[in-house]
Amino acid sequence: MTILVAGATGTVGQHVVDQLIRKGEKVRALTRNPLKANLPAGVEVVAGDLSEPSTLGSALAGLSGMHLITTGVEYTPLQTGPEIVRLAEKAGVSRVTILWNGEKGPFESALKWTQLQAFEFMANARKWANTIRSEGLVRDLFGGSPIAPVHEADIGRVAAVALTEDGHAGKIYTLTGPESLSVKDKVGIISKVIGREIRFVESSEEEEREQMRKMGVEEDAIDYVINWHLNPPPSAHKVLSTVEEVTGHKPYTFEEWVQANTGYFINSNS
């Protein structure tokens, strides 16, 4: 049997693919642009778009599980959940993991789901790459706001377990790394790893909004993100042991993430 990974070339999806391959599973990757997909050998790459269920067709044939995302183009909430649920049930899909977008939806209402919640990805630090390389600084509105970010590979590991082992249906897994960090803490860690002093400059709310607009984020989503980060719930910075409990492995630290991704922050000419 085969496991379908939606958003397989995305920040989290590529790690779900990698972890499933490590477990010896057959993986089918769903992407809007198969010709641009840079995925490991042996992965079956198929064209399809969750926002257009009519394109899924044979992608759902012969599946034992699916990894789903709940946002479409430009971070907008997926509106086609009920139709995808119908197609998945018809195809006899037995296990589903869902990357949480903050709201319970039709996937969780009908399928044998496992919900994966992450308050922040470590990869979000990539948004500072340009100013770190060009100016040696980070501009951010949320300098002192603590949060417990999770490495995307750990999300992939949890998803791979839930998609291949019993006992995870109906569970909501809130995933964090091993430490709660503010933006200033993260900047300090990046500085240490790359061996370059990085200044932190607190930006205005409008500057933060403009940066997100340039990333293609819609206004409603911008409002949500900014309000949430300015007033994060206590649970956002609470360190949890979920990753280790589910996978048997300690979660990666932010420093380990930076060590594996230094290319984002180092100027090739330096």
mmCIF file of C-alpha atoms in Angstrom:
data_model
loop_
_atom_site.group_PDB
_atom_site.id
_atom_site.type_symbol
_atom_site.label_atom_id
_atom_site.label_comp_id
_atom_site.label_asym_id
_atom_site.label_seq_id
_atom_site.Cartn_x
_atom_site.Cartn_y
_atom_site.Cartn_z
ATOM 1 C CA MET A 1 0.000 0.000 0.000
ATOM 2 C CA THR A 2 1.000 3.602 -0.607
ATOM 3 C CA ILE A 3 0.898 6.762 1.512
ATOM 4 C CA LEU A 4 0.001 10.045 -0.170
ATOM 5 C CA VAL A 5 1.706 13.223 1.030
ATOM 6 C CA ALA A 6 0.003 16.478 0.063
ATOM 7 C CA GLY A 7 2.199 19.563 -0.082
ATOM 8 C CA ALA A 8 5.135 17.188 -0.497
ATOM 9 C CA THR A 9 7.555 19.909 -1.578
ATOM 10 C CA GLY A 10 6.588 22.258 1.243
ATOM 11 C CA THR A 11 8.320 23.118 4.492
ATOM 12 C CA VAL A 12 6.807 20.182 6.388
ATOM 13 C CA GLY A 13 5.735 17.897 3.544
ATOM 14 C CA GLN A 14 9.268 17.166 2.365
ATOM 15 C CA HIS A 15 10.129 15.923 5.860
ATOM 16 C CA VAL A 16 7.036 13.706 5.961
ATOM 17 C CA VAL A 17 8.230 12.181 2.683
ATOM 18 C CA ASP A 18 11.757 11.666 4.007
ATOM 19 C CA GLN A 19 10.606 10.041 7.235
ATOM 20 C CA LEU A 20 8.217 7.679 5.470
ATOM 21 C CA ILE A 21 11.000 6.599 3.114
ATOM 22 C CA ARG A 22 13.240 5.911 6.102
ATOM 23 C CA LYS A 23 10.535 3.602 7.423
ATOM 24 C CA GLY A 24 10.508 1.745 4.108
ATOM 25 C CA GLU A 25 7.078 2.961 2.981
ATOM 26 C CA LYS A 26 5.914 3.546 -0.575
ATOM 27 C CA VAL A 27 5.309 7.274 -0.980
ATOM 28 C CA ARG A 28 3.198 9.141 -3.498
ATOM 29 C CA ALA A 29 3.837 12.891 -3.527
ATOM 30 C CA LEU A 30 1.039 15.250 -4.488
ATOM 31 C CA THR A 31 2.160 18.566 -5.930
ATOM 32 C CA ARG A 32 0.834 21.237 -8.258
ATOM 33 C CA ASN A 33 4.127 21.284 -10.181
ATOM 34 C CA PRO A 34 5.559 17.758 -10.605
ATOM 35 C CA LEU A 35 8.302 18.953 -12.976
ATOM 36 C CA LYS A 36 9.693 21.225 -10.258
ATOM 37 C CA ALA A 37 9.504 18.641 -7.497
ATOM 38 C CA ASN A 38 12.934 17.746 -6.175
ATOM 39 C CA LEU A 39 12.137 14.607 -4.231
ATOM 40 C CA PRO A 40 14.123 11.465 -3.385
ATOM 41 C CA ALA A 41 14.424 8.629 -5.880
ATOM 42 C CA GLY A 42 11.618 6.124 -5.596
ATOM 43 C CA VAL A 43 8.944 8.659 -4.709
ATOM 44 C CA GLU A 44 5.975 8.560 -7.065
ATOM 45 C CA VAL A 45 5.226 12.166 -7.985
ATOM 46 C CA VAL A 46 1.698 12.985 -9.162
ATOM 47 C CA ALA A 47 0.021 16.212 -10.178
ATOM 48 C CA GLY A 48 -2.917 17.392 -8.132
ATOM 49 C CA ASP A 49 -4.316 20.231 -6.082
ATOM 50 C CA LEU A 50 -6.355 19.835 -2.886
ATOM 51 C CA SER A 51 -8.218 23.027 -3.770
ATOM 52 C CA GLU A 52 -9.449 21.253 -6.922
ATOM 53 C CA PRO A 53 -10.578 17.732 -5.909
ATOM 54 C CA SER A 54 -11.333 16.863 -9.535
ATOM 55 C CA THR A 55 -7.551 16.792 -10.109
ATOM 56 C CA LEU A 56 -6.938 14.107 -7.508
ATOM 57 C CA GLY A 57 -8.246 11.212 -9.568
ATOM 58 C CA SER A 58 -5.869 8.255 -9.509
ATOM 59 C CA ALA A 59 -3.737 9.898 -6.797
ATOM 60 C CA LEU A 60 -6.110 8.401 -4.228
ATOM 61 C CA ALA A 61 -6.071 4.865 -5.613
ATOM 62 C CA GLY A 62 -4.560 2.128 -3.455
ATOM 63 C CA LEU A 63 -3.725 4.286 -0.448
ATOM 64 C CA SER A 64 -3.276 3.142 3.120
ATOM 65 C CA GLY A 65 -2.841 6.680 4.420
ATOM 66 C CA MET A 66 -2.695 10.383 3.607
ATOM 67 C CA HIS A 67 -0.923 13.403 5.009
ATOM 68 C CA LEU A 68 -3.070 16.489 4.451
ATOM 69 C CA ILE A 69 -2.648 20.221 4.773
ATOM 70 C CA THR A 70 -5.549 22.567 5.408
ATOM 71 C CA THR A 71 -4.412 25.664 3.555
ATOM 72 C CA GLY A 72 -4.289 26.358 -0.146
ATOM 73 C CA VAL A 73 -2.577 28.958 -2.301
ATOM 74 C CA GLU A 74 -1.247 32.021 -0.429
ATOM 75 C CA TYR A 75 -2.042 30.530 2.990
ATOM 76 C CA THR A 76 -5.809 30.698 2.467
ATOM 77 C CA PRO A 77 -7.944 28.102 4.298
ATOM 78 C CA LEU A 78 -8.841 25.117 2.157
ATOM 79 C CA GLN A 79 -12.519 25.182 1.196
ATOM 80 C CA THR A 80 -12.739 21.731 -0.381
ATOM 81 C CA GLY A 81 -12.430 19.602 2.749
ATOM 82 C CA PRO A 82 -15.855 17.919 2.517
ATOM 83 C CA GLU A 83 -15.198 16.760 -1.051
ATOM 84 C CA ILE A 84 -11.742 15.459 -0.156
ATOM 85 C CA VAL A 85 -13.246 13.571 2.786
ATOM 86 C CA ARG A 86 -15.799 11.970 0.477
ATOM 87 C CA LEU A 87 -13.115 10.911 -2.006
ATOM 88 C CA ALA A 88 -10.817 9.579 0.736
ATOM 89 C CA GLU A 89 -13.597 7.543 2.336
ATOM 90 C CA LYS A 90 -14.567 6.149 -1.067
ATOM 91 C CA ALA A 91 -10.926 5.181 -1.655
ATOM 92 C CA GLY A 92 -10.823 3.361 1.700
ATOM 93 C CA VAL A 93 -8.023 5.423 3.219
ATOM 94 C CA SER A 94 -7.407 4.066 6.718
ATOM 95 C CA ARG A 95 -5.091 6.642 8.326
ATOM 96 C CA VAL A 96 -4.838 10.415 7.915
ATOM 97 C CA THR A 97 -2.570 13.019 9.480
ATOM 98 C CA ILE A 98 -3.629 16.659 9.309
ATOM 99 C CA LEU A 99 -1.311 19.618 9.705
ATOM 100 C CA TRP A 100 -3.335 21.963 11.898
ATOM 101 C CA ASN A 101 -4.286 25.440 10.699
ATOM 102 C CA GLY A 102 -5.863 26.524 13.976
ATOM 103 C CA GLU A 103 -9.390 25.298 13.388
ATOM 104 C CA LYS A 104 -11.172 21.957 13.444
ATOM 105 C CA GLY A 105 -12.510 21.119 10.014
ATOM 106 C CA PRO A 106 -14.220 18.405 7.961
ATOM 107 C CA PHE A 107 -11.149 16.151 7.898
ATOM 108 C CA GLU A 108 -11.281 15.650 11.653
ATOM 109 C CA SER A 109 -15.037 15.199 11.606
ATOM 110 C CA ALA A 110 -15.064 12.162 9.334
ATOM 111 C CA LEU A 111 -11.715 10.431 8.803
ATOM 112 C CA LYS A 112 -9.501 8.333 11.073
ATOM 113 C CA TRP A 113 -7.384 11.363 11.707
ATOM 114 C CA THR A 114 -4.412 12.398 13.795
ATOM 115 C CA GLN A 115 -4.073 16.151 14.144
ATOM 116 C CA LEU A 116 -0.575 17.652 14.270
ATOM 117 C CA GLN A 117 -0.413 21.035 15.969
ATOM 118 C CA ALA A 118 2.661 23.247 15.829
ATOM 119 C CA PHE A 119 2.602 26.803 17.119
ATOM 120 C CA GLU A 120 5.706 27.733 15.129
ATOM 121 C CA PHE A 121 8.121 26.064 12.712
ATOM 122 C CA MET A 122 11.836 26.603 13.243
ATOM 123 C CA ALA A 123 12.007 27.255 9.503
ATOM 124 C CA ASN A 124 10.139 30.528 10.035
ATOM 125 C CA ALA A 125 13.554 31.978 10.880
ATOM 126 C CA ARG A 126 14.305 31.924 7.146
ATOM 127 C CA LYS A 127 12.343 35.170 6.807
ATOM 128 C CA TRP A 128 15.321 36.961 8.410
ATOM 129 C CA ALA A 129 17.844 35.549 5.947
ATOM 130 C CA ASN A 130 18.067 38.539 3.588
ATOM 131 C CA THR A 131 18.698 41.167 6.262
ATOM 132 C CA ILE A 132 21.124 38.915 8.135
ATOM 133 C CA ARG A 133 23.179 38.427 4.981
ATOM 134 C CA SER A 134 23.004 42.008 3.732
ATOM 135 C CA GLU A 135 22.910 44.067 6.956
ATOM 136 C CA GLY A 136 23.814 41.774 9.822
ATOM 137 C CA LEU A 137 20.521 42.429 11.568
ATOM 138 C CA VAL A 138 17.034 41.112 12.218
ATOM 139 C CA ARG A 139 13.977 43.353 12.170
ATOM 140 C CA ASP A 140 10.988 41.857 13.949
ATOM 141 C CA LEU A 141 7.941 43.045 15.851
ATOM 142 C CA PHE A 142 7.934 40.203 18.360
ATOM 143 C CA GLY A 143 11.365 40.476 19.984
ATOM 144 C CA GLY A 144 10.393 39.404 23.479
ATOM 145 C CA SER A 145 7.498 37.081 22.649
ATOM 146 C CA PRO A 146 8.433 33.536 23.768
ATOM 147 C CA ILE A 147 7.398 30.435 21.852
ATOM 148 C CA ALA A 148 8.483 26.794 21.704
ATOM 149 C CA PRO A 149 9.199 26.195 17.993
ATOM 150 C CA VAL A 150 9.431 22.718 16.507
ATOM 151 C CA HIS A 151 11.795 21.392 13.834
ATOM 152 C CA GLU A 152 9.863 20.382 10.710
ATOM 153 C CA ALA A 153 11.708 17.040 10.701
ATOM 154 C CA ASP A 154 10.123 16.246 14.062
ATOM 155 C CA ILE A 155 6.680 16.920 12.609
ATOM 156 C CA GLY A 156 7.629 14.553 9.792
ATOM 157 C CA ARG A 157 8.705 11.885 12.272
ATOM 158 C CA VAL A 158 5.452 12.109 14.220
ATOM 159 C CA ALA A 159 3.411 12.007 11.001
ATOM 160 C CA ALA A 160 5.306 8.934 9.792
ATOM 161 C CA VAL A 161 4.576 7.093 13.033
ATOM 162 C CA ALA A 162 0.888 8.037 12.997
ATOM 163 C CA LEU A 163 0.543 6.967 9.360
ATOM 164 C CA THR A 164 2.160 3.559 9.838
ATOM 165 C CA GLU A 165 1.364 2.412 13.381
ATOM 166 C CA ASP A 166 -1.802 1.758 15.368
ATOM 167 C CA GLY A 167 -3.003 3.760 18.331
ATOM 168 C CA HIS A 168 -2.928 7.302 16.978
ATOM 169 C CA ALA A 169 -6.413 7.747 15.493
ATOM 170 C CA GLY A 170 -8.367 10.579 17.078
ATOM 171 C CA LYS A 171 -5.305 12.021 18.813
ATOM 172 C CA ILE A 172 -4.306 15.679 18.820
ATOM 173 C CA TYR A 173 -0.535 15.998 19.068
ATOM 174 C CA THR A 174 0.808 19.404 20.024
ATOM 175 C CA LEU A 175 4.445 19.432 18.953
ATOM 176 C CA THR A 176 7.251 21.603 20.304
ATOM 177 C CA GLY A 177 10.998 21.647 20.384
ATOM 178 C CA PRO A 178 12.895 21.243 23.666
ATOM 179 C CA GLU A 179 13.020 24.932 24.608
ATOM 180 C CA SER A 180 10.976 28.119 24.663
ATOM 181 C CA LEU A 181 12.708 30.945 22.796
ATOM 182 C CA SER A 182 12.068 34.603 22.071
ATOM 183 C CA VAL A 183 13.069 36.181 18.774
ATOM 184 C CA LYS A 184 16.061 37.704 20.522
ATOM 185 C CA ASP A 185 17.067 34.249 21.777
ATOM 186 C CA LYS A 186 16.908 32.849 18.247
ATOM 187 C CA VAL A 187 18.924 35.734 16.841
ATOM 188 C CA GLY A 188 21.585 35.041 19.460
ATOM 189 C CA ILE A 189 21.717 31.370 18.484
ATOM 190 C CA ILE A 190 22.021 32.173 14.767
ATOM 191 C CA SER A 191 24.787 34.645 15.564
ATOM 192 C CA LYS A 192 26.658 32.022 17.583
ATOM 193 C CA VAL A 193 26.367 29.329 14.913
ATOM 194 C CA ILE A 194 27.432 31.450 11.936
ATOM 195 C CA GLY A 195 30.094 33.307 13.902
ATOM 196 C CA ARG A 196 28.803 36.782 13.089
ATOM 197 C CA GLU A 197 27.303 39.424 15.341
ATOM 198 C CA ILE A 198 23.660 40.024 14.435
ATOM 199 C CA ARG A 199 21.801 43.041 15.768
ATOM 200 C CA PHE A 200 18.129 42.948 16.677
ATOM 201 C CA VAL A 201 15.966 45.917 15.661
ATOM 202 C CA GLU A 202 12.351 46.016 16.775
ATOM 203 C CA SER A 203 10.142 46.830 13.797
ATOM 204 C CA SER A 204 6.808 48.603 13.818
ATOM 205 C CA GLU A 205 3.548 46.777 13.289
ATOM 206 C CA GLU A 206 3.145 48.327 9.840
ATOM 207 C CA GLU A 207 6.640 47.206 8.833
ATOM 208 C CA GLU A 208 5.784 43.672 9.936
ATOM 209 C CA ARG A 209 2.546 43.783 7.963
ATOM 210 C CA GLU A 210 4.359 44.960 4.842
ATOM 211 C CA GLN A 211 6.897 42.171 5.126
ATOM 212 C CA MET A 212 4.099 39.600 5.326
ATOM 213 C CA ARG A 213 2.318 41.163 2.356
ATOM 214 C CA LYS A 214 5.484 40.713 0.314
ATOM 215 C CA MET A 215 5.376 37.034 1.277
ATOM 216 C CA GLY A 216 1.871 36.771 -0.207
ATOM 217 C CA VAL A 217 -0.038 36.539 3.070
ATOM 218 C CA GLU A 218 -3.619 37.856 2.947
ATOM 219 C CA GLU A 219 -4.810 40.618 5.275
ATOM 220 C CA ASP A 220 -7.013 38.360 7.443
ATOM 221 C CA ALA A 221 -4.103 36.008 8.000
ATOM 222 C CA ILE A 222 -1.786 38.935 8.759
ATOM 223 C CA ASP A 223 -4.218 40.197 11.410
ATOM 224 C CA TYR A 224 -4.395 36.736 12.968
ATOM 225 C CA VAL A 225 -0.622 36.203 13.047
ATOM 226 C CA ILE A 226 0.205 39.625 14.480
ATOM 227 C CA ASN A 227 -2.510 39.551 17.137
ATOM 228 C CA TRP A 228 -1.558 36.012 18.103
ATOM 229 C CA HIS A 229 2.159 36.785 18.458
ATOM 230 C CA LEU A 230 1.542 39.966 20.394
ATOM 231 C CA ASN A 231 -0.689 38.057 22.824
ATOM 232 C CA PRO A 232 0.317 34.386 22.568
ATOM 233 C CA PRO A 233 -1.552 31.888 24.744
ATOM 234 C CA PRO A 234 0.477 30.363 27.590
ATOM 235 C CA SER A 235 0.413 27.027 25.770
ATOM 236 C CA ALA A 236 2.462 28.529 22.922
ATOM 237 C CA HIS A 237 5.644 28.682 24.976
ATOM 238 C CA LYS A 238 5.066 25.540 27.040
ATOM 239 C CA VAL A 239 7.616 22.849 26.189
ATOM 240 C CA LEU A 240 5.970 19.460 25.679
ATOM 241 C CA SER A 241 7.409 15.942 25.457
ATOM 242 C CA THR A 242 5.037 14.801 22.692
ATOM 243 C CA VAL A 243 7.688 14.322 20.000
ATOM 244 C CA GLU A 244 9.756 11.991 22.173
ATOM 245 C CA GLU A 245 6.689 10.151 23.486
ATOM 246 C CA VAL A 246 5.417 9.398 19.973
ATOM 247 C CA THR A 247 8.705 8.769 18.161
ATOM 248 C CA GLY A 248 11.103 7.656 20.883
ATOM 249 C CA HIS A 249 13.549 10.387 19.823
ATOM 250 C CA LYS A 250 14.355 13.670 21.526
ATOM 251 C CA PRO A 251 13.273 16.695 19.455
ATOM 252 C CA TYR A 252 15.844 18.760 17.625
ATOM 253 C CA THR A 253 16.975 22.051 19.144
ATOM 254 C CA PHE A 254 16.860 25.356 17.303
ATOM 255 C CA GLU A 255 20.652 25.401 17.301
ATOM 256 C CA GLU A 256 20.648 22.067 15.460
ATOM 257 C CA TRP A 257 18.191 23.508 12.933
ATOM 258 C CA VAL A 258 20.473 26.509 12.330
ATOM 259 C CA GLN A 259 23.538 24.259 11.982
ATOM 260 C CA ALA A 260 21.728 22.333 9.238
ATOM 261 C CA ASN A 261 20.552 25.514 7.511
ATOM 262 C CA THR A 262 23.471 27.940 7.748
ATOM 263 C CA GLY A 263 23.325 28.513 3.990
ATOM 264 C CA TYR A 264 20.316 30.778 4.459
ATOM 265 C CA PHE A 265 22.248 33.158 6.685
ATOM 266 C CA ILE A 266 25.772 33.248 5.241
ATOM 267 C CA ASN A 267 26.596 35.504 2.323
ATOM 268 C CA SER A 268 28.201 33.408 -0.408
ATOM 269 C CA ASN A 269 30.687 36.203 -1.014
ATOM 270 C CA SER A 270 31.896 36.318 2.569
#
